[in-house]
Amino acid sequence: PIAPSWLTAPSWSTAPSSGLQHMQLSIFVATWGRTAMIRSRGVASFLDELSARGFAGVEATAEELGASLKERVEYCRLLQARGLRLIYAAYTSWLGYEGAHPGFTTPPEHLAALDAELAKAAELEAAAPGTLAHINIHGGCDSFDEAQADEYYSGALPRIDAFLATHAHLSTGARSGVSHESHRGRPLFHPTPTRRLLAKHGRDRLKLTLDVSHWHVSSERIVGFAPTTNRPDPEALGAANVEWGAAEAALAEAARREEEVPPGVAAERRWLHGEAYLAVEHVHARIGSGQSAQTPPGEDADWNAVRAHVAMWRTVWGNLSASGAREAIVTPEYGPGYFTGQSCVTKEWSPEALWAQTLAASAHLREEFAAWEAGRPPTGQGPSPALADLPAPPPPLPARVCTLPTIDVSRFVAGGAAERASLAEEWDAAFSGVGFCQLVGYESLLPASAIAALREAATVFFETESREVKMRSHIDGLLGYLAIGEENVAATVGAANRVADKVEGLNFSGYGSELNGSRGWRSRDPCEVPWLEEPFARALPERFRQAAAEYWKAATALMHVLLELSALALGLEASHFGPYY
């Protein structure tokens, strides 16, 4: 087969695919193998390029971010300033798989190291809120026996649960936000122990970062496929290997035509696509083969390996989309030449070549994601692997065009018990099925005249009154008048920038608040408008103050009707929410 163009083209387009995207593809760049290059160029310059190329952020260890907490925090703040995020790579031993292997270690040692790594991740998130996107754990050791592996995961999973309880923003749909990588040197290094561990600890809790290339190498085959390789070229290997190479090539061609898959391979494929891939929430999208954890770039790529990986991506994307996940995160984690099996490759390998391969792989990922999302076959490679015997992976959620439900509040105000119950069912259906509705018939509670009077008085106040008059109602930038430059809404989600919101406003005391001397209150207290006599309100133009008070009373009455309607829709007494407001 002819190698697809993405394997040799270093450039790529960031143009979004057409149509409504229900789940976005977020591609992160691994700093492994390019730390020196990043430092020589400057972290800020490197991150500027990532942002310009449409990447979502970086995947890095604490040590790759910096030698000290100060340096790591600065790195994360540079990410934050560019709208980029961090996948934190946590190691319980053998950092980066470099240097001497630590040998036999115990589960308690790894759990203590995991505690330290989770603490580091929490420190970085606290210093640069919203930067942490995911935690990828290289945890445990392949020397563990079954009891030790169970001891490790039985200790690790509750720790992860505790971490996620205070970092809930990491979880969407099937994605918990923390996963263990299927890496050599770890208990998940091979499909067989992984199968047992998922059955033991549950694929809903033991989440995977799937680098399936490690499974290929540890199994010495492309798992789920009959041929081990579509190489080598018989002519390149010489006459002594022609017969063997020709037979290998013929086997690869047969698989490519989807002719015959041995029963054992089909069973393995069913387990991979029907069970194992359901536990995957992060993908290391490096393409490997049965002999190398990553295939060479360009025309030397192992074609069957490409097809196997693409089939896995599509299954994972379908599972995530069906679960309601808002994004699929991937890292095309291509590393230095030795990871390719450099002795088998005649081409030179350099940091620049590594970067070009990362860009090319990212382009391929985007092309494949767009094809999957549009319901098309994989790009440039003909039909998918023989998956007819598998349950079809969930398709991407279809774009839906629906009519916005209309809820007539007057039916609840004037209707009897049966009418109220009927409207409560419509209310429930609107918010269960669509999430929005349009309110009509509320004029008896909130008349158009009250809305118009407040709008007119507010327009006069904001457009014609002097700053001196407005500042008479200023308190502290939280209640009362807010001047332009005092508010920065992005700061509430940890995405503050140096430019404050160009808006002015007027905030009244909230429910149950006791800020700035204003007592906590309930809307059914004898005082219908608790802020009416507060100093900031008395300083308002009288017309504005009275219009705001009338609107407040009317909107509160409407609020109570909606609370009663919501309570009935939830199967509660209509008065259930009343005491809280």
Coordinates of C-alpha atoms in Angstrom, one line a residue:
P1 CA 0.0 0.0 0.0
I2 CA 1.1 3.6 -0.6
A3 CA 1.9 5.5 2.5
P4 CA -0.6 8.3 3.2
S5 CA 0.5 11.9 2.7
W6 CA 0.2 12.8 6.4
L7 CA 3.2 10.6 7.3
T8 CA 5.6 12.8 5.2
A9 CA 3.9 16.2 5.4
P10 CA 5.1 18.3 8.4
S11 CA 2.5 21.0 7.9
W12 CA -1.2 20.8 8.9
S13 CA -4.4 22.9 8.9
T14 CA -6.1 24.0 12.1
A15 CA -9.4 24.7 10.2
P16 CA -12.3 23.1 12.1
S17 CA -14.4 20.5 10.4
S18 CA -17.8 21.4 9.2
G19 CA -20.9 20.7 11.2
L20 CA -21.7 20.7 14.9
Q21 CA -19.0 19.2 17.1
H22 CA -20.5 17.5 20.2
M23 CA -17.0 16.4 21.4
Q24 CA -13.8 18.2 20.5
L25 CA -10.5 16.6 19.9
S26 CA -7.8 18.1 22.2
I27 CA -4.2 17.2 21.1
F28 CA -1.4 17.6 23.7
V29 CA 2.3 17.6 23.0
A30 CA 4.6 15.4 25.1
T31 CA 7.7 17.3 26.4
W32 CA 9.5 13.9 26.6
G33 CA 12.5 13.8 24.2
R34 CA 12.4 17.6 23.5
T35 CA 13.0 19.2 26.9
A36 CA 16.4 20.5 25.8
M37 CA 15.0 21.9 22.6
I38 CA 12.2 23.7 24.5
R39 CA 14.7 25.2 27.0
S40 CA 17.0 26.4 24.2
R41 CA 14.1 28.0 22.3
G42 CA 12.5 29.4 25.5
V43 CA 9.4 28.0 27.1
A44 CA 7.3 31.0 26.2
S45 CA 8.3 30.9 22.5
F46 CA 7.6 27.1 22.3
L47 CA 4.2 27.6 24.0
D48 CA 3.4 30.4 21.5
E49 CA 3.9 28.0 18.7
L50 CA 1.7 25.4 20.3
S51 CA -1.0 27.9 20.7
A52 CA -0.7 29.1 17.1
R53 CA -0.8 25.5 15.8
G54 CA -4.0 24.8 17.8
F55 CA -2.6 22.4 20.4
A56 CA -4.4 22.1 23.7
G57 CA -1.3 22.0 25.9
V58 CA 1.6 19.8 27.0
E59 CA 2.0 16.5 28.8
A60 CA 4.9 16.7 31.2
T61 CA 6.4 15.5 34.5
A62 CA 7.1 17.9 37.3
E63 CA 10.8 17.6 36.5
E64 CA 10.2 18.5 32.8
L65 CA 8.3 21.6 34.0
G66 CA 11.1 22.8 36.2
A67 CA 13.6 21.8 38.9
S68 CA 11.8 23.8 41.6
L69 CA 8.2 24.5 42.5
K70 CA 8.7 28.2 41.5
E71 CA 9.9 27.1 38.0
R72 CA 7.0 24.7 37.6
V73 CA 4.4 27.3 38.7
E74 CA 5.9 29.8 36.2
Y75 CA 5.6 27.2 33.4
C76 CA 2.0 26.6 34.3
R77 CA 1.2 30.3 34.4
L78 CA 2.7 30.6 30.9
L79 CA 0.4 27.8 29.8
Q80 CA -2.5 29.6 31.5
A81 CA -1.8 32.9 29.9
R82 CA -2.1 31.3 26.5
G83 CA -5.2 29.3 27.2
L84 CA -3.2 26.0 27.2
R85 CA -3.4 23.2 29.7
L86 CA -1.3 20.5 31.3
I87 CA -1.6 16.7 31.4
Y88 CA 0.5 15.9 34.5
A89 CA 2.6 12.8 34.1
A90 CA 2.9 11.1 37.5
Y91 CA 5.5 8.5 38.1
T92 CA 5.6 6.2 41.2
S93 CA 9.1 5.0 40.2
W94 CA 11.6 4.9 37.4
L95 CA 11.1 8.5 36.3
G96 CA 10.9 8.7 32.5
Y97 CA 12.1 5.1 32.2
E98 CA 15.7 6.5 32.2
G99 CA 18.7 5.4 34.3
A100 CA 18.8 2.2 36.3
H101 CA 15.7 0.3 37.0
P102 CA 14.8 0.3 40.7
G103 CA 14.3 -3.5 40.7
F104 CA 11.8 -5.2 42.9
T105 CA 9.7 -2.6 44.8
T106 CA 6.7 -2.9 47.0
P107 CA 3.1 -1.5 46.6
P108 CA 3.4 0.7 49.7
E109 CA 6.5 2.4 48.2
H110 CA 4.5 3.1 45.0
L111 CA 1.5 4.4 46.9
A112 CA 3.7 6.8 48.9
A113 CA 5.2 8.1 45.7
L114 CA 1.7 8.4 44.2
D115 CA 0.6 10.6 47.2
A116 CA 3.6 12.8 46.5
E117 CA 2.8 13.1 42.8
L118 CA -0.9 13.9 43.4
A119 CA 0.2 16.6 45.9
K120 CA 2.5 18.2 43.3
A121 CA -0.4 18.2 40.8
A122 CA -2.6 19.9 43.3
E123 CA 0.0 22.5 44.0
L124 CA 0.2 23.4 40.3
E125 CA -3.5 23.6 39.9
A126 CA -3.8 25.8 43.0
A127 CA -1.2 28.2 41.6
A128 CA -2.6 28.3 38.1
P129 CA -6.3 27.3 38.4
G130 CA -7.9 25.6 35.4
T131 CA -4.5 24.6 33.9
L132 CA -4.7 20.9 35.0
A133 CA -6.5 18.9 32.3
H134 CA -5.7 15.3 33.3
I135 CA -3.3 13.2 35.3
N136 CA -1.6 10.2 33.6
I137 CA -0.1 7.8 36.1
H138 CA 2.8 5.6 35.4
G139 CA 2.1 3.5 38.5
G140 CA 3.1 0.2 40.0
C141 CA 5.7 -2.3 38.6
D142 CA 5.6 -5.2 36.2
S143 CA 7.4 -7.3 38.9
F144 CA 4.2 -7.3 41.0
D145 CA 2.5 -10.7 41.4
E146 CA -1.3 -10.7 41.3
A147 CA -1.7 -10.0 45.0
Q148 CA 0.7 -7.1 44.9
A149 CA -0.9 -5.6 41.8
D150 CA -4.3 -5.8 43.5
E151 CA -2.8 -4.2 46.7
Y152 CA -1.4 -1.3 44.6
Y153 CA -4.7 -0.6 42.7
S154 CA -6.8 -1.1 45.8
G155 CA -4.7 1.6 47.4
A156 CA -4.4 3.9 44.4
L157 CA -8.0 4.1 43.3
P158 CA -9.4 5.5 46.6
R159 CA -6.5 8.1 46.5
I160 CA -7.6 9.1 43.0
D161 CA -11.3 9.3 44.2
A162 CA -10.2 11.7 47.0
F163 CA -8.2 13.8 44.6
L164 CA -11.1 14.1 42.1
A165 CA -13.5 15.0 44.9
T166 CA -11.6 18.3 45.2
H167 CA -10.8 18.7 41.4
A168 CA -14.2 17.9 39.9
H169 CA -13.5 20.0 36.8
L170 CA -11.4 17.1 35.5
S171 CA -14.4 14.8 35.1
T172 CA -16.8 14.8 32.1
G173 CA -18.8 11.8 30.9
A174 CA -16.7 8.7 30.9
R175 CA -13.6 10.7 31.6
S176 CA -12.7 10.7 35.3
G177 CA -9.6 12.9 34.8
V178 CA -7.0 10.4 36.1
S179 CA -5.8 7.3 34.4
H180 CA -3.1 4.6 34.5
E181 CA -0.9 4.1 31.5
S182 CA -0.5 0.7 29.7
H183 CA 3.3 1.1 29.7
R184 CA 6.0 -1.6 29.7
G185 CA 7.5 -1.8 33.2
R186 CA 4.0 -1.5 34.8
P187 CA 1.3 -4.0 35.8
L188 CA -0.7 -3.0 32.7
F189 CA 2.2 -3.8 30.3
H190 CA 0.3 -6.6 28.5
P191 CA -3.3 -7.3 27.6
T192 CA -3.6 -10.4 29.7
P193 CA -2.8 -8.9 33.2
T194 CA -4.8 -5.8 32.1
R195 CA -7.8 -8.0 31.4
R196 CA -7.7 -9.5 34.9
L197 CA -7.1 -6.2 36.6
L198 CA -10.1 -4.5 34.8
A199 CA -12.3 -7.4 35.8
K200 CA -11.1 -7.2 39.4
H201 CA -11.2 -3.5 40.0
G202 CA -13.8 -2.5 37.4
R203 CA -13.3 -0.6 34.2
D204 CA -15.5 2.2 35.6
R205 CA -12.8 2.9 38.2
L206 CA -9.5 1.6 36.8
K207 CA -9.2 4.0 33.8
L208 CA -6.6 3.6 31.2
T209 CA -4.2 5.8 29.3
L210 CA -3.9 3.5 26.3
D211 CA -0.5 3.3 24.6
V212 CA -1.3 0.2 22.7
S213 CA 2.1 0.2 21.1
H214 CA 3.5 -1.2 24.4
W215 CA 1.0 -4.1 24.1
H216 CA 2.2 -4.8 20.6
V217 CA 5.8 -5.0 21.7
S218 CA 5.2 -7.0 24.8
S219 CA 3.0 -9.5 22.8
E220 CA 5.4 -9.4 19.7
R221 CA 2.4 -8.9 17.5
I222 CA -0.1 -6.2 16.6
V223 CA -2.8 -7.2 19.2
G224 CA -6.1 -8.1 17.6
F225 CA -4.5 -8.6 14.2
A226 CA -3.2 -11.8 12.4
P227 CA -0.1 -10.5 10.7
T228 CA 2.8 -9.2 12.9
T229 CA 4.1 -6.8 10.3
N230 CA 3.9 -5.8 6.6
R231 CA 7.6 -5.5 6.4
P232 CA 10.4 -6.1 5.6
D233 CA 10.8 -5.5 1.9
P234 CA 12.3 -8.8 0.6
E235 CA 14.6 -7.0 -1.8
A236 CA 16.0 -4.9 1.0
L237 CA 16.7 -7.9 3.1
G238 CA 18.6 -9.9 0.5
A239 CA 18.1 -13.3 -1.2
A240 CA 18.3 -15.3 2.0
N241 CA 15.1 -13.6 3.3
V242 CA 13.1 -13.4 0.1
E243 CA 11.0 -16.5 0.8
W244 CA 10.2 -15.5 4.4
G245 CA 9.6 -11.8 3.4
A246 CA 7.3 -12.8 0.6
A247 CA 5.2 -15.0 2.8
E248 CA 5.0 -12.3 5.4
A249 CA 3.9 -9.7 2.8
A250 CA 1.3 -12.1 1.4
L251 CA -0.2 -12.6 4.9
A252 CA -0.3 -8.8 5.4
E253 CA -2.1 -8.4 2.0
A254 CA -4.6 -11.0 2.9
A255 CA -5.4 -9.2 6.1
R256 CA -5.6 -5.9 4.3
R257 CA -8.3 -7.4 2.0
E258 CA -10.1 -8.6 5.2
E259 CA -10.2 -12.2 3.9
E260 CA -9.7 -14.4 6.9
V261 CA -9.1 -13.7 10.6
P262 CA -8.2 -16.7 12.9
P263 CA -10.8 -17.4 15.6
G264 CA -8.3 -16.6 18.4
V265 CA -7.5 -13.2 16.9
A266 CA -11.1 -12.4 16.4
A267 CA -11.8 -13.2 20.1
E268 CA -8.9 -11.0 21.2
R269 CA -10.2 -8.2 18.9
R270 CA -13.7 -8.5 20.4
W271 CA -12.3 -8.1 23.9
L272 CA -10.2 -5.1 22.9
H273 CA -13.0 -3.2 21.1
G274 CA -15.9 -4.5 23.2
E275 CA -14.4 -4.3 26.7
A276 CA -10.9 -3.0 27.2
Y277 CA -11.3 0.2 25.1
L278 CA -14.4 1.1 27.3
A279 CA -11.9 1.9 30.1
V280 CA -9.8 4.2 28.0
E281 CA -10.0 8.0 28.6
H282 CA -6.7 9.2 27.3
V283 CA -4.8 7.9 24.3
H284 CA -1.1 8.0 23.5
A285 CA -1.5 8.0 19.8
R286 CA 2.0 6.9 18.9
I287 CA 1.8 4.1 16.3
G288 CA 3.9 1.1 17.1
S289 CA 4.3 -2.5 15.9
G290 CA 5.1 -5.9 17.2
Q291 CA 8.9 -5.1 17.1
S292 CA 9.1 -1.4 18.0
A293 CA 7.1 0.9 20.3
Q294 CA 7.0 3.4 17.5
T295 CA 7.2 2.9 13.8
P296 CA 9.5 5.0 11.6
P297 CA 8.1 8.0 9.9
G298 CA 7.3 8.3 6.2
E299 CA 7.2 5.4 3.8
D300 CA 8.7 3.0 6.4
A301 CA 5.6 3.1 8.5
D302 CA 4.0 -0.2 9.4
W303 CA 0.7 -0.1 7.5
N304 CA -1.1 -2.8 9.5
A305 CA -0.1 -1.0 12.7
V306 CA -1.6 2.2 11.3
R307 CA -4.9 0.5 10.6
A308 CA -5.0 -1.2 14.0
H309 CA -4.4 2.1 15.8
V310 CA -7.0 4.0 13.8
A311 CA -9.6 1.3 14.6
M312 CA -8.8 1.7 18.3
W313 CA -9.0 5.5 18.2
R314 CA -12.5 5.3 16.5
T315 CA -13.8 2.9 19.1
V316 CA -12.5 5.0 22.0
W317 CA -13.9 8.2 20.5
G318 CA -17.3 6.5 20.1
N319 CA -17.3 5.3 23.7
L320 CA -16.4 8.8 25.0
S321 CA -18.9 10.5 22.8
A322 CA -21.7 8.2 23.9
S323 CA -20.8 8.8 27.6
G324 CA -21.3 12.6 27.2
A325 CA -17.6 13.5 27.4
R326 CA -17.0 17.0 26.1
E327 CA -13.6 16.3 24.7
A328 CA -11.3 13.4 23.6
I329 CA -7.7 14.0 24.7
V330 CA -4.8 12.5 22.8
T331 CA -1.0 12.9 22.9
P332 CA 1.0 11.8 19.8
E333 CA 3.9 10.8 22.0
Y334 CA 6.7 10.2 19.6
G335 CA 10.1 9.9 21.2
P336 CA 13.8 9.8 20.3
G337 CA 15.3 7.5 17.7
Y338 CA 16.1 4.7 20.1
F339 CA 12.4 4.2 20.7
T340 CA 12.0 3.4 17.0
G341 CA 14.7 0.8 16.9
Q342 CA 17.2 3.2 15.3
S343 CA 19.5 0.4 14.2
C344 CA 16.8 -0.7 11.8
V345 CA 16.3 2.8 10.3
T346 CA 18.6 4.4 7.8
K347 CA 17.3 7.9 8.2
E348 CA 18.8 10.3 10.7
W349 CA 16.7 11.2 13.8
S350 CA 16.9 14.6 15.4
P351 CA 14.8 16.9 17.6
E352 CA 13.7 18.6 14.4
A353 CA 12.7 15.3 12.9
L354 CA 10.9 14.4 16.1
W355 CA 8.9 17.6 16.0
A356 CA 8.0 17.1 12.3
Q357 CA 6.8 13.6 13.1
T358 CA 4.7 15.0 16.0
L359 CA 3.1 17.6 13.7
A360 CA 2.5 15.0 11.0
A361 CA 0.9 12.7 13.5
S362 CA -1.3 15.5 14.8
A363 CA -2.5 16.2 11.3
H364 CA -3.4 12.6 10.8
L365 CA -5.3 12.5 14.1
R366 CA -7.3 15.5 13.1
E367 CA -8.1 14.0 9.7
E368 CA -9.2 10.7 11.3
F369 CA -11.3 12.5 13.9
A370 CA -13.0 14.5 11.2
A371 CA -13.7 11.4 9.2
W372 CA -15.0 9.5 12.2
E373 CA -17.2 12.5 13.2
A374 CA -18.7 12.7 9.8
G375 CA -19.3 8.9 9.6
R376 CA -16.8 8.4 6.9
P377 CA -14.2 5.5 6.6
P378 CA -10.7 6.1 7.9
T379 CA -8.8 8.4 5.6
G380 CA -6.5 7.3 2.8
Q381 CA -6.4 3.6 3.9
G382 CA -9.5 2.0 2.5
P383 CA -11.9 0.0 4.8
S384 CA -11.4 -0.5 8.5
P385 CA -9.9 -3.7 9.9
A386 CA -12.3 -6.7 9.8
L387 CA -14.6 -5.7 12.6
A388 CA -17.8 -7.2 11.3
D389 CA -17.8 -9.7 14.2
L390 CA -17.6 -6.9 16.8
P391 CA -20.4 -4.8 18.3
A392 CA -20.4 -1.6 16.4
P393 CA -18.8 1.3 18.4
P394 CA -21.2 4.1 19.3
P395 CA -21.4 6.7 16.5
P396 CA -20.8 10.4 17.4
L397 CA -23.9 12.1 18.7
P398 CA -25.9 13.4 15.8
A399 CA -26.7 17.1 15.4
R400 CA -30.2 17.7 16.6
V401 CA -32.6 20.4 15.5
C402 CA -35.4 20.8 18.0
T403 CA -38.3 23.1 18.8
L404 CA -37.7 25.1 22.0
P405 CA -40.4 24.0 24.5
T406 CA -42.8 26.7 25.6
I407 CA -44.1 26.8 29.2
D408 CA -47.2 28.9 29.9
V409 CA -46.9 29.9 33.5
S410 CA -50.5 31.2 33.6
R411 CA -51.7 27.6 33.6
F412 CA -49.9 27.0 36.8
V413 CA -51.1 30.2 38.5
A414 CA -54.7 29.8 37.5
G415 CA -55.0 26.1 37.1
G416 CA -56.2 23.4 39.5
A417 CA -54.2 20.4 40.7
A418 CA -54.6 18.4 37.5
E419 CA -53.5 21.3 35.3
R420 CA -50.5 22.0 37.6
A421 CA -49.4 18.3 37.4
S422 CA -49.7 18.4 33.6
L423 CA -47.6 21.5 33.3
A424 CA -45.0 19.9 35.7
E425 CA -44.6 17.0 33.3
E426 CA -44.0 19.4 30.5
W427 CA -41.4 21.3 32.6
D428 CA -39.7 18.0 33.4
A429 CA -39.6 17.0 29.7
A430 CA -38.2 20.4 28.7
F431 CA -35.3 20.3 31.0
S432 CA -34.6 16.5 30.8
G433 CA -34.7 16.5 27.0
V434 CA -33.6 19.9 25.8
G435 CA -32.3 21.8 28.8
F436 CA -34.1 25.1 27.9
C437 CA -37.6 26.5 27.6
Q438 CA -39.3 29.7 26.8
L439 CA -41.6 31.2 29.5
V440 CA -44.8 32.8 28.5
G441 CA -47.9 33.8 30.3
Y442 CA -46.1 35.3 33.3
E443 CA -47.5 38.8 32.9
S444 CA -49.8 38.5 35.9
L445 CA -46.7 38.0 38.1
L446 CA -44.1 40.1 36.2
P447 CA -46.0 42.6 34.1
A448 CA -44.4 44.2 31.0
S449 CA -44.8 47.6 32.6
A450 CA -42.5 46.6 35.5
I451 CA -39.8 45.4 33.0
A452 CA -40.2 48.5 30.9
A453 CA -40.0 50.9 33.9
L454 CA -36.8 49.3 35.2
R455 CA -35.2 49.2 31.8
E456 CA -36.0 52.9 31.2
A457 CA -34.8 54.0 34.7
A458 CA -31.6 51.9 34.4
T459 CA -30.8 53.4 30.9
V460 CA -31.1 56.9 32.3
F461 CA -28.9 56.1 35.3
F462 CA -26.1 54.4 33.3
E463 CA -26.1 56.6 30.2
T464 CA -26.8 60.1 31.7
E465 CA -25.8 60.3 35.3
S466 CA -22.4 61.5 36.2
R467 CA -19.7 59.3 37.8
E468 CA -20.1 61.3 41.0
V469 CA -23.8 60.4 41.2
K470 CA -23.1 56.7 40.5
M471 CA -20.3 56.5 43.0
R472 CA -22.7 57.5 45.8
S473 CA -24.1 54.0 45.5
H474 CA -20.6 52.3 45.4
I475 CA -19.7 50.0 48.3
D476 CA -16.8 47.7 47.6
G477 CA -17.0 46.4 44.1
L478 CA -19.3 43.5 45.2
L479 CA -22.6 45.1 46.1
G480 CA -24.0 48.4 45.0
Y481 CA -22.6 50.2 42.0
L482 CA -19.7 48.6 40.1
A483 CA -17.6 50.9 38.0
I484 CA -16.0 50.0 34.7
G485 CA -12.8 48.1 35.4
E486 CA -13.9 46.6 38.7
E487 CA -15.2 43.3 37.4
N488 CA -13.3 40.4 35.8
V489 CA -15.6 37.4 35.4
A490 CA -12.8 35.2 33.9
A491 CA -11.1 35.3 37.3
T492 CA -13.9 33.2 38.8
V493 CA -12.8 30.2 36.8
G494 CA -9.1 30.8 37.1
A495 CA -8.7 32.4 33.7
A496 CA -8.1 36.0 34.8
N497 CA -6.3 38.3 32.4
R498 CA -5.0 41.8 32.7
V499 CA -7.9 43.4 31.0
A500 CA -10.9 43.9 33.2
D501 CA -14.4 43.6 31.9
K502 CA -15.6 46.7 30.1
V503 CA -18.9 46.8 32.0
E504 CA -20.6 48.7 34.8
G505 CA -23.4 47.3 36.9
L506 CA -25.5 47.6 40.0
N507 CA -25.7 44.6 42.4
F508 CA -28.4 44.2 45.1
S509 CA -28.1 42.0 48.2
G510 CA -28.6 38.3 47.5
Y511 CA -30.6 35.6 49.2
G512 CA -29.3 34.7 52.6
S513 CA -26.2 36.9 52.3
E514 CA -24.8 38.8 55.2
L515 CA -22.3 41.0 53.3
N516 CA -21.4 44.5 54.2
G517 CA -23.9 44.6 57.1
S518 CA -26.9 43.5 55.1
R519 CA -28.7 40.9 57.1
G520 CA -29.5 37.4 55.7
W521 CA -33.1 37.3 54.5
R522 CA -35.8 35.2 53.0
S523 CA -38.1 36.5 50.3
R524 CA -41.1 35.8 52.4
D525 CA -39.9 37.9 55.3
P526 CA -42.1 40.9 56.2
C527 CA -39.6 43.1 54.5
E528 CA -40.3 42.4 50.8
V529 CA -37.3 44.3 49.5
P530 CA -34.5 44.0 52.1
W531 CA -32.1 46.3 50.4
L532 CA -34.6 49.2 49.8
E533 CA -33.5 51.2 52.8
E534 CA -29.8 50.3 52.6
P535 CA -27.5 53.4 52.2
F536 CA -26.4 52.5 48.6
A537 CA -30.1 52.1 47.5
R538 CA -31.1 55.4 49.2
A539 CA -28.4 57.1 47.2
L540 CA -30.0 56.0 43.9
P541 CA -32.2 58.3 42.0
E542 CA -35.7 57.7 43.5
R543 CA -37.3 56.7 40.2
F544 CA -34.6 54.1 39.7
R545 CA -34.9 52.8 43.3
Q546 CA -38.7 52.4 43.1
A547 CA -38.6 50.8 39.7
A548 CA -36.0 48.3 40.9
A549 CA -38.1 47.5 44.0
E550 CA -41.2 46.8 42.0
Y551 CA -39.3 44.6 39.6
W552 CA -37.7 42.8 42.5
K553 CA -41.1 42.0 44.1
A554 CA -42.6 40.8 40.8
A555 CA -39.6 38.7 39.8
T556 CA -39.5 37.1 43.3
A557 CA -43.2 36.1 42.9
L558 CA -42.4 34.5 39.5
M559 CA -39.4 32.7 41.1
H560 CA -41.6 31.1 43.7
V561 CA -44.0 29.8 41.0
L562 CA -41.0 28.2 39.2
L563 CA -39.7 26.7 42.4
E564 CA -43.1 25.1 43.0
L565 CA -43.3 23.9 39.4
S566 CA -39.8 22.4 39.7
A567 CA -40.6 20.6 43.0
L568 CA -43.7 19.0 41.4
A569 CA -41.7 18.0 38.4
L570 CA -39.2 16.2 40.7
G571 CA -42.0 14.4 42.5
L572 CA -41.7 16.6 45.6
E573 CA -44.3 18.7 47.5
A574 CA -44.9 22.0 45.8
S575 CA -43.7 23.8 48.9
H576 CA -40.4 21.9 49.2
F577 CA -38.1 24.7 48.2
G578 CA -40.0 27.5 49.9
P579 CA -38.2 27.5 53.2
Y580 CA -34.9 28.0 51.5
Y581 CA -35.9 31.2 49.8

